[in-house]
Amino acid sequence: MSESNIIISLDHVSKWFGEKRVLDDVSLNIKKGEFVTILGPSGCGKTTTLRIIAGFETPDEGNIFIGGELMNKVQPHKRPVNTVFQRYALFPHLNVFDNIAFGLKLNGVPKDEIEKRVLRVLKMVGMTDYEWRNVDSLSGGQQQRVAIARAIVNRPAVLLLDEPLSALDHKMRKDMQIELKQMHKKLGITFVYVTHDQEEALTLSDTVVVMNEGVVQQIGTPTDIYNEPVNCFVADFIGESNIFNGTMIADRLVSFMGHEFECVDEGFGENVPVDVVVRPEDIYIMPRTDKGQFDGTVSSCIFKGVHYEMIVNTPDGHELMIQDYNAFEVGMEVSMIIKPNDIQVMKKERVCNTLEGEMIDSTHVEILDTSFECLPQEGLNSGDKVLVEVDFDKIDLTDDKRDGACEGDITFILYKADHYHLTVRTESGENVYVDTQDVWEDRDIVGVNIRPEDMRIRLAEAKA
Ligand code: ATP
């Protein structure tokens, strides 16, 4: 990719709001004319990224370039970008024409030029003949078109769109998605689009940037992101997935759910813990036969319009989601096959919690800004910096936060076929990761406990 092809470049951008780091070393290159979508759950930093591009926020670290020029200190109105916000932010006392002409008038564009440009953009957004209408008399979808017309009438090199369709009903949203895509083609300018709706992102974009907790997780085409997610978060966030803990036994051989499966992945090493993802449409289901790789019993079957969605339980306690054009009724004994190509193996991001801490005395260690009792630690002295390892299933959560040594809230729940893998953000700002059979909800506030015998403590290596 040649440098001149890149219109926007975020280079190691970080941003704090108070103590909270909301963008963590974000690097991103956007090509001229591309339709790029920033996708992620609420609060992951999408809007902040867009506002940094627009100039409404400045990075605390790193640089933002537009058209090769450093923009960190350039005012929003001096940047070659225009923003369409979630709420249309039209002037209610002006008609459609004057709403669109507003910026041009301010810039002293001649009257007949203004008229030509306003009429041209109205045509582009399918609103010819609406120029004298009061904006209050328009539907949500029409107001959004006016907002887009107002943004493109200035001929920006880049159009930034922050969840522009979120206030529309489902049908209008779908129609506007098609129109936005056509508009993007016609205009030939770069669109940077923010949404938390994965289907919208896959439909609209040339490139999808998946974010979580201020960190870019994956950048790729919609097909790449869907077919080759780089981690469990992306696999879970984009579409439906069955996610398993597995072991890569050797090249092209992985084990999960207590069975060995041929796969196409190589180079992980031998007997290495991995995450395994299989999409629901990639599990072949058939009435019980000895030709299957494993067996199960259907516990739910729902018609989803085109296909049926079944939940199948295996004898060893795994629960799978399977989609098929045929219905397999509840209670039916079935067998399943998963083909090597349909098994996605991913390196585990971590195999246990590793917490940075400090010895208080021989039986207490400070981790997560909290003093925890530990087994007597010979050879460690108070003040020693240590690393404390705790297995995912050895962290106890309590629903009354006062019963915990410290407090946290559940920020992400991943179902892994026979247990939940939770991300708990503690008050210290650090995450702990928990495997549990208990059912928790996103945003639940919990107490966090760790038993002394479940901590493995070792001296941290001095930082260079
Ligand atoms: P959403 O989809 O809900 O709009 P988002 O992914 O766009 O979320 P941001 O709006 O970028 O997320 O916010 C990221 C984090 O920064 C959130 O925790 C938010 O509460 C916080 N945040 C955003 N703006 C400010 C601000 N001006 N002051 C303090 N915190 C802020």
Coordinates of C-alpha atoms and ligand atoms in Angstrom, one line a residue:
M1 CA 0.0 0.0 0.0
S2 CA 1.6 3.3 -1.0
E3 CA 1.7 6.1 1.6
S4 CA 0.0 8.5 -0.7
N5 CA -3.1 6.2 -0.8
I6 CA -3.6 6.9 2.9
I7 CA -5.9 9.8 3.9
I8 CA -6.2 9.3 7.6
S9 CA -3.5 7.9 9.9
L10 CA -3.8 7.4 13.7
D11 CA -0.3 6.7 15.0
H12 CA -0.2 5.1 18.5
V13 CA -3.0 7.3 19.8
S14 CA -3.9 7.1 23.5
K15 CA -6.5 9.1 25.3
W16 CA -7.4 9.4 29.0
F17 CA -10.6 10.8 30.6
G18 CA -9.4 11.4 34.2
E19 CA -7.9 8.1 35.4
K20 CA -9.6 6.1 32.6
R21 CA -7.6 5.3 29.5
V22 CA -10.3 5.1 26.9
L23 CA -8.0 4.7 23.9
D24 CA -5.0 2.5 24.3
D25 CA -2.3 2.8 21.6
V26 CA -4.7 2.9 18.6
S27 CA -3.0 2.8 15.2
L28 CA -5.1 2.9 12.1
N29 CA -4.6 3.8 8.4
I30 CA -7.6 4.7 6.3
K31 CA -7.3 4.7 2.5
K32 CA -8.7 7.3 0.2
G33 CA -12.2 6.5 -0.8
E34 CA -12.6 3.6 1.6
F35 CA -15.8 2.9 3.6
V36 CA -14.3 2.1 7.0
T37 CA -16.5 1.2 10.0
I38 CA -15.4 1.3 13.6
L39 CA -17.3 -1.4 15.4
G40 CA -17.5 -2.3 19.0
P41 CA -19.7 -2.5 22.1
S42 CA -20.9 0.6 24.0
G43 CA -18.1 2.5 25.7
C44 CA -15.3 0.9 23.7
G45 CA -14.0 4.2 22.4
K46 CA -15.5 4.4 18.9
T47 CA -16.9 7.9 19.3
T48 CA -13.7 9.2 21.0
T49 CA -11.7 7.8 18.0
L50 CA -14.0 9.6 15.6
R51 CA -13.9 12.8 17.6
I52 CA -10.1 12.7 17.5
I53 CA -10.3 12.5 13.7
A54 CA -12.8 15.4 13.7
G55 CA -10.7 17.5 16.0
F56 CA -13.2 17.7 18.9
E57 CA -10.8 15.8 21.1
T58 CA -7.0 15.8 21.1
P59 CA -4.8 12.7 21.7
D60 CA -2.8 12.6 24.9
E61 CA -0.3 10.4 23.2
G62 CA 0.4 9.8 19.5
N63 CA -0.4 11.6 16.4
I64 CA -3.3 12.1 13.9
F65 CA -2.5 12.8 10.3
I66 CA -5.0 13.7 7.6
G67 CA -3.7 13.9 4.0
G68 CA -0.2 13.5 5.3
E69 CA -0.4 16.6 7.6
L70 CA -0.1 16.5 11.4
M71 CA -3.5 17.5 12.7
N72 CA -3.1 17.3 16.6
K73 CA -3.4 21.0 17.0
V74 CA -5.6 21.8 14.0
Q75 CA -9.1 23.2 14.8
P76 CA -12.1 21.1 13.7
H77 CA -13.3 23.6 11.1
K78 CA -9.9 23.7 9.5
R79 CA -9.8 19.9 8.9
P80 CA -11.0 18.5 5.5
V81 CA -13.7 16.4 7.3
N82 CA -17.4 16.8 8.2
T83 CA -19.4 14.9 10.8
V84 CA -22.9 13.6 10.8
F85 CA -24.0 12.9 14.4
Q86 CA -26.3 10.4 16.0
R87 CA -28.9 13.1 16.5
Y88 CA -29.3 15.1 13.4
A89 CA -28.5 18.5 15.0
L90 CA -30.4 20.4 12.3
F91 CA -31.5 24.0 13.0
P92 CA -35.2 23.7 13.8
H93 CA -36.1 27.3 12.8
L94 CA -34.6 27.0 9.3
N95 CA -36.0 25.2 6.3
V96 CA -34.2 22.4 4.5
F97 CA -32.5 24.7 2.0
D98 CA -31.2 27.1 4.7
N99 CA -30.0 24.2 6.9
I100 CA -27.9 22.9 4.0
A101 CA -26.8 26.4 2.9
F102 CA -25.8 27.6 6.3
G103 CA -22.1 26.8 6.2
L104 CA -21.7 27.9 2.6
K105 CA -23.3 31.3 3.5
L106 CA -20.9 31.7 6.4
N107 CA -18.0 31.0 4.0
G108 CA -19.2 33.7 1.6
V109 CA -20.0 31.4 -1.3
P110 CA -21.9 33.3 -4.0
K111 CA -25.7 33.0 -4.0
D112 CA -26.2 31.2 -7.3
E113 CA -23.3 28.8 -6.5
I114 CA -25.0 28.0 -3.2
E115 CA -28.3 27.3 -4.9
K116 CA -26.6 25.0 -7.4
R117 CA -24.8 23.1 -4.7
V118 CA -27.8 22.7 -2.4
L119 CA -30.0 21.4 -5.2
R120 CA -27.3 19.0 -6.3
V121 CA -26.9 17.5 -2.8
L122 CA -30.6 17.3 -2.3
K123 CA -30.9 15.3 -5.5
M124 CA -28.0 13.1 -4.2
V125 CA -29.8 12.2 -1.0
G126 CA -33.2 11.7 -2.7
M127 CA -34.8 14.9 -1.3
T128 CA -35.4 17.0 -4.5
D129 CA -38.4 19.3 -4.0
Y130 CA -38.1 19.3 -0.3
E131 CA -36.0 22.5 -0.1
W132 CA -38.7 24.8 1.3
R133 CA -40.0 22.3 3.9
N134 CA -39.6 23.0 7.5
V135 CA -37.3 20.5 9.0
D136 CA -39.7 19.7 11.9
S137 CA -42.2 18.4 9.3
L138 CA -39.8 15.7 8.1
S139 CA -39.6 12.1 9.2
G140 CA -36.5 10.9 11.0
G141 CA -35.1 9.3 7.9
Q142 CA -35.7 12.5 5.9
Q143 CA -34.0 14.6 8.6
Q144 CA -31.0 12.3 8.5
R145 CA -30.8 12.8 4.8
V146 CA -30.8 16.5 5.2
A147 CA -28.0 16.2 7.8
I148 CA -26.0 14.1 5.4
A149 CA -26.7 16.7 2.6
R150 CA -25.5 19.4 4.9
A151 CA -22.3 17.5 5.6
I152 CA -21.5 16.7 2.0
V153 CA -22.3 20.1 0.5
N154 CA -19.0 21.4 1.8
R155 CA -17.3 18.7 -0.3
P156 CA -15.2 17.3 2.5
A157 CA -12.5 14.7 1.7
V158 CA -13.8 12.6 4.6
L159 CA -17.3 12.1 5.9
L160 CA -17.4 11.0 9.6
L161 CA -20.7 9.3 10.6
D162 CA -21.4 8.6 14.3
E163 CA -24.2 6.0 14.5
P164 CA -26.2 8.1 12.0
L165 CA -29.0 5.6 11.7
S166 CA -29.5 4.7 15.3
A167 CA -32.7 6.8 15.8
L168 CA -34.4 5.2 12.8
D169 CA -36.8 2.2 12.8
H170 CA -35.6 -1.1 11.5
K171 CA -37.1 -0.8 8.0
M172 CA -35.9 2.8 7.4
R173 CA -32.5 1.8 8.8
K174 CA -32.2 -0.9 6.2
D175 CA -33.2 1.4 3.4
M176 CA -30.8 4.1 4.5
Q177 CA -28.0 1.6 4.7
I178 CA -28.4 0.9 1.0
E179 CA -28.7 4.6 0.2
L180 CA -25.5 5.4 2.2
K181 CA -23.6 2.7 0.3
Q182 CA -24.8 4.1 -3.1
M183 CA -24.0 7.7 -1.9
H184 CA -20.5 6.6 -0.9
K185 CA -20.0 5.2 -4.4
K186 CA -21.3 8.3 -6.1
L187 CA -19.3 10.7 -4.0
G188 CA -16.1 8.8 -4.1
I189 CA -15.0 10.3 -0.7
T190 CA -13.8 8.5 2.4
F191 CA -16.5 7.4 4.9
V192 CA -15.6 6.7 8.5
Y193 CA -18.6 5.2 10.1
V194 CA -19.2 4.3 13.8
T195 CA -21.7 1.7 14.9
H196 CA -22.2 -1.0 17.5
D197 CA -24.3 -3.0 15.1
Q198 CA -22.2 -5.8 13.6
E199 CA -24.7 -6.6 10.8
E200 CA -24.6 -2.9 9.7
A201 CA -20.8 -2.9 9.8
L202 CA -20.6 -6.1 7.7
T203 CA -23.1 -4.8 5.1
L204 CA -21.7 -1.4 4.6
S205 CA -17.9 -1.5 4.9
D206 CA -14.8 -2.1 2.8
T207 CA -12.9 -2.4 6.1
V208 CA -14.1 -3.1 9.6
V209 CA -12.1 -2.0 12.7
V210 CA -13.2 -4.0 15.7
M211 CA -12.5 -2.3 19.0
N212 CA -12.9 -3.4 22.6
E213 CA -12.0 -1.4 25.8
G214 CA -10.1 1.2 23.8
V215 CA -7.9 -1.4 22.0
V216 CA -8.1 -2.2 18.3
Q217 CA -8.8 -6.0 18.2
Q218 CA -8.8 -6.6 14.4
I219 CA -8.8 -4.7 11.2
G220 CA -10.0 -6.4 8.0
T221 CA -12.6 -6.9 5.3
P222 CA -16.0 -8.1 6.5
T223 CA -15.3 -11.6 5.2
D224 CA -11.9 -11.7 7.0
I225 CA -13.4 -10.6 10.3
Y226 CA -16.2 -13.1 10.0
N227 CA -14.2 -16.1 8.8
E228 CA -10.9 -15.5 10.5
P229 CA -11.5 -13.7 13.8
V230 CA -8.2 -13.2 15.6
N231 CA -9.6 -13.8 19.1
C232 CA -12.7 -14.9 21.1
F233 CA -13.9 -11.4 21.5
V234 CA -14.1 -10.8 17.7
A235 CA -15.6 -14.2 17.1
D236 CA -18.3 -13.6 19.7
F237 CA -19.0 -10.0 18.7
I238 CA -19.3 -10.7 15.0
G239 CA -22.1 -13.2 14.4
E240 CA -23.0 -16.3 16.4
S241 CA -20.2 -18.6 17.5
N242 CA -19.5 -21.8 19.4
I243 CA -16.3 -21.1 21.4
F244 CA -14.4 -23.9 23.1
N245 CA -11.3 -24.3 25.2
G246 CA -9.1 -26.7 23.3
T247 CA -5.7 -28.2 23.0
M248 CA -3.6 -28.1 19.8
I249 CA -2.2 -31.6 19.9
A250 CA 0.0 -31.3 16.9
D251 CA -0.1 -29.6 13.5
R252 CA -3.6 -30.1 12.0
L253 CA -5.0 -31.9 15.0
V254 CA -7.0 -30.2 17.8
S255 CA -8.9 -31.5 20.7
F256 CA -12.0 -30.0 22.2
M257 CA -15.2 -31.2 23.8
G258 CA -13.2 -34.4 24.7
H259 CA -12.8 -35.3 21.0
E260 CA -10.0 -35.0 18.5
F261 CA -10.7 -33.1 15.2
E262 CA -8.6 -32.7 12.1
C263 CA -8.1 -29.0 11.3
V264 CA -6.0 -27.0 8.9
D265 CA -4.0 -25.0 11.4
E266 CA -0.3 -25.4 11.9
G267 CA 2.6 -23.9 13.8
F268 CA 1.0 -23.7 17.3
G269 CA 3.3 -26.3 18.7
E270 CA 2.3 -29.5 20.6
N271 CA -0.2 -29.8 23.4
V272 CA -0.7 -26.0 23.5
P273 CA -4.0 -24.6 25.0
V274 CA -6.0 -22.8 22.3
D275 CA -9.4 -21.3 21.8
V276 CA -11.5 -22.9 19.1
V277 CA -14.4 -21.3 17.2
V278 CA -17.0 -23.0 15.1
R279 CA -19.8 -21.1 13.5
P280 CA -23.3 -22.6 14.0
E281 CA -23.9 -23.1 10.3
D282 CA -20.6 -25.1 10.1
I283 CA -21.7 -28.0 12.3
Y284 CA -23.4 -30.7 10.2
I285 CA -26.2 -32.3 12.1
M286 CA -28.0 -35.6 11.3
P287 CA -30.2 -38.2 13.0
R288 CA -28.1 -40.4 15.3
T289 CA -25.6 -42.5 13.3
D290 CA -22.3 -44.1 13.9
K291 CA -20.8 -41.9 11.0
G292 CA -20.8 -38.8 13.2
Q293 CA -17.8 -37.5 15.1
F294 CA -19.8 -36.9 18.2
D295 CA -23.4 -37.2 19.5
G296 CA -25.9 -35.1 21.3
T297 CA -29.6 -34.4 22.1
V298 CA -31.6 -31.5 20.8
S299 CA -32.9 -29.3 23.6
S300 CA -34.3 -26.4 21.6
C301 CA -35.3 -25.8 18.0
I302 CA -36.5 -22.4 16.7
F303 CA -37.4 -21.4 13.2
K304 CA -35.5 -18.2 12.2
G305 CA -37.1 -17.4 8.9
V306 CA -34.6 -19.1 6.6
H307 CA -33.0 -21.7 8.8
Y308 CA -33.6 -23.5 12.1
E309 CA -31.5 -22.7 15.1
M310 CA -31.0 -25.7 17.4
I311 CA -29.4 -26.1 20.8
V312 CA -27.8 -29.5 21.2
N313 CA -26.4 -30.9 24.4
T314 CA -23.6 -33.4 24.4
P315 CA -23.3 -36.2 27.1
D316 CA -20.3 -34.5 28.6
G317 CA -22.1 -31.2 29.3
H318 CA -21.4 -29.0 26.3
E319 CA -24.1 -26.9 24.7
L320 CA -23.8 -26.1 21.0
M321 CA -25.7 -23.8 18.7
I322 CA -26.3 -25.3 15.3
Q323 CA -28.1 -23.8 12.3
D324 CA -29.6 -25.9 9.6
Y325 CA -32.2 -25.8 6.9
N326 CA -33.8 -28.9 8.4
A327 CA -35.6 -28.9 11.8
F328 CA -34.4 -31.5 14.3
E329 CA -37.1 -31.7 17.0
V330 CA -36.5 -31.3 20.7
G331 CA -35.5 -34.6 22.3
M332 CA -34.1 -36.0 19.1
E333 CA -30.8 -38.0 19.3
V334 CA -28.4 -36.6 16.8
S335 CA -24.9 -36.9 15.5
M336 CA -22.6 -34.1 14.3
I337 CA -19.6 -33.6 12.0
I338 CA -17.3 -30.6 11.9
K339 CA -15.0 -30.4 8.8
P340 CA -11.4 -29.3 9.1
N341 CA -11.9 -26.1 7.2
D342 CA -14.7 -24.9 9.5
I343 CA -12.6 -25.1 12.7
Q344 CA -10.9 -21.8 13.5
V345 CA -8.1 -22.2 16.0
M346 CA -6.8 -19.2 17.9
K347 CA -3.9 -18.6 20.2
K348 CA -5.2 -18.0 23.8
E349 CA -4.6 -14.4 24.9
R350 CA -3.8 -15.7 28.4
V351 CA -4.0 -19.0 30.2
C352 CA -4.4 -17.6 33.7
N353 CA -4.7 -14.3 35.5
T354 CA -1.2 -12.7 36.1
L355 CA -1.5 -9.8 38.5
E356 CA 1.2 -7.4 39.4
G357 CA 1.5 -6.9 43.2
E358 CA 3.7 -6.2 46.2
M359 CA 4.4 -8.2 49.3
I360 CA 3.0 -6.5 52.4
D361 CA 4.4 -9.1 54.8
S362 CA 5.0 -12.9 54.5
T363 CA 1.3 -13.7 54.6
H364 CA -0.2 -10.7 52.8
V365 CA 0.2 -9.5 49.2
E366 CA -1.3 -6.3 47.6
I367 CA -2.9 -7.0 44.3
L368 CA -5.8 -5.1 42.6
D369 CA -5.1 -2.2 45.1
T370 CA -6.3 -4.6 47.9
S371 CA -4.5 -6.6 50.6
F372 CA -5.1 -10.3 50.1
E373 CA -4.1 -13.0 52.5
C374 CA -1.6 -15.5 51.0
L375 CA 0.2 -18.7 52.2
P376 CA 3.5 -17.9 54.0
Q377 CA 6.0 -16.9 51.4
E378 CA 9.5 -17.9 52.3
G379 CA 12.2 -16.0 50.5
L380 CA 10.0 -13.0 49.8
N381 CA 10.3 -9.8 51.8
S382 CA 7.8 -7.0 52.4
G383 CA 8.1 -4.5 49.6
D384 CA 9.1 -7.1 47.0
K385 CA 7.4 -6.6 43.7
V386 CA 5.7 -9.9 42.7
L387 CA 3.6 -11.5 40.1
V388 CA 0.5 -13.4 41.3
E389 CA -1.0 -16.1 39.1
V390 CA -4.5 -17.3 39.7
D391 CA -6.4 -19.7 37.5
F392 CA -9.6 -18.5 35.9
D393 CA -11.7 -20.9 37.9
K394 CA -10.1 -20.0 41.2
I395 CA -11.6 -16.5 41.4
D396 CA -14.8 -16.4 43.4
L397 CA -17.4 -13.8 42.7
T398 CA -20.1 -12.8 45.2
D399 CA -23.3 -11.0 44.3
D400 CA -23.0 -8.8 47.4
K401 CA -20.0 -6.7 46.7
R402 CA -19.4 -6.2 50.5
D403 CA -18.5 -9.9 50.7
G404 CA -15.6 -9.4 48.3
A405 CA -12.1 -8.4 49.1
C406 CA -12.5 -5.9 46.3
E407 CA -15.2 -4.8 43.9
G408 CA -15.6 -5.1 40.2
D409 CA -18.1 -4.9 37.4
I410 CA -18.7 -7.5 34.7
T411 CA -17.7 -6.0 31.4
F412 CA -17.8 -8.9 29.1
I413 CA -19.3 -12.4 29.1
L414 CA -18.2 -15.1 26.8
Y415 CA -20.1 -18.4 26.7
K416 CA -17.7 -21.3 26.1
A417 CA -20.0 -24.2 25.5
D418 CA -19.8 -25.6 29.0
H419 CA -19.0 -22.5 31.1
Y420 CA -18.9 -18.7 31.1
H421 CA -15.6 -16.7 30.7
L422 CA -16.1 -13.3 32.4
T423 CA -14.1 -10.2 32.2
V424 CA -14.4 -8.3 35.5
R425 CA -13.1 -4.7 35.7
T426 CA -12.0 -4.1 39.3
E427 CA -11.9 -0.8 41.0
S428 CA -8.1 -0.6 40.5
G429 CA -8.8 -0.5 36.7
E430 CA -7.3 -3.9 36.2
N431 CA -9.2 -6.8 34.7
V432 CA -9.6 -10.2 36.2
Y433 CA -10.8 -13.1 34.1
V434 CA -13.1 -15.7 35.6
D435 CA -14.4 -19.1 34.5
T436 CA -17.7 -20.0 36.1
Q437 CA -20.9 -22.0 35.7
D438 CA -22.9 -19.3 37.4
V439 CA -25.1 -17.0 35.3
W440 CA -24.2 -13.3 35.6
E441 CA -25.3 -10.3 33.6
D442 CA -23.3 -7.7 31.8
R443 CA -22.6 -4.7 34.2
D444 CA -23.4 -6.7 37.4
I445 CA -21.4 -5.3 40.3
V446 CA -19.6 -8.2 42.1
G447 CA -17.3 -8.9 45.0
V448 CA -13.9 -10.5 44.1
N449 CA -12.3 -13.1 46.4
I450 CA -9.2 -15.3 46.0
R451 CA -8.2 -18.0 48.4
P452 CA -4.6 -18.0 49.7
E453 CA -4.0 -21.5 48.4
D454 CA -5.0 -20.5 44.9
M455 CA -2.3 -17.9 44.4
R456 CA 1.1 -18.7 42.8
I457 CA 3.4 -15.9 43.8
R458 CA 6.9 -15.2 42.4
L459 CA 9.3 -12.4 42.3
A460 CA 8.7 -10.0 39.4
E461 CA 11.7 -9.5 37.2
A462 CA 13.1 -6.0 37.6
K463 CA 12.1 -3.8 34.7
A464 CA 15.1 -2.8 32.5
Ligands
ATP1 P1 -21.2 4.3 22.6 O1 -21.5 3.3 21.6 O2 -22.0 4.0 23.9 O3 -21.4 5.8 22.2 P2 -18.3 4.4 22.3 O4 -17.7 3.2 22.0 O5 -18.6 5.4 21.2 O6 -19.7 4.2 23.1 P3 -16.9 6.5 23.7 O7 -18.1 7.5 23.6 O8 -15.8 6.8 22.9 O9 -17.4 5.0 23.5 O10 -16.5 6.5 25.2 C1 -15.4 5.7 25.7 C2 -15.3 5.8 27.2 O11 -15.0 7.1 27.5 C3 -16.7 5.5 27.9 O12 -16.4 4.9 29.1 C4 -17.2 6.9 28.2 O13 -18.0 6.9 29.3 C5 -15.9 7.7 28.4 N1 -16.0 9.1 28.0 C6 -16.4 9.6 26.8 N2 -16.4 10.9 26.8 C7 -16.0 11.4 28.0 C8 -15.8 12.6 28.6 N3 -15.9 13.8 27.9 N4 -15.4 12.6 29.9 C9 -15.3 11.5 30.6 N5 -15.4 10.3 30.1 C10 -15.8 10.2 28.8

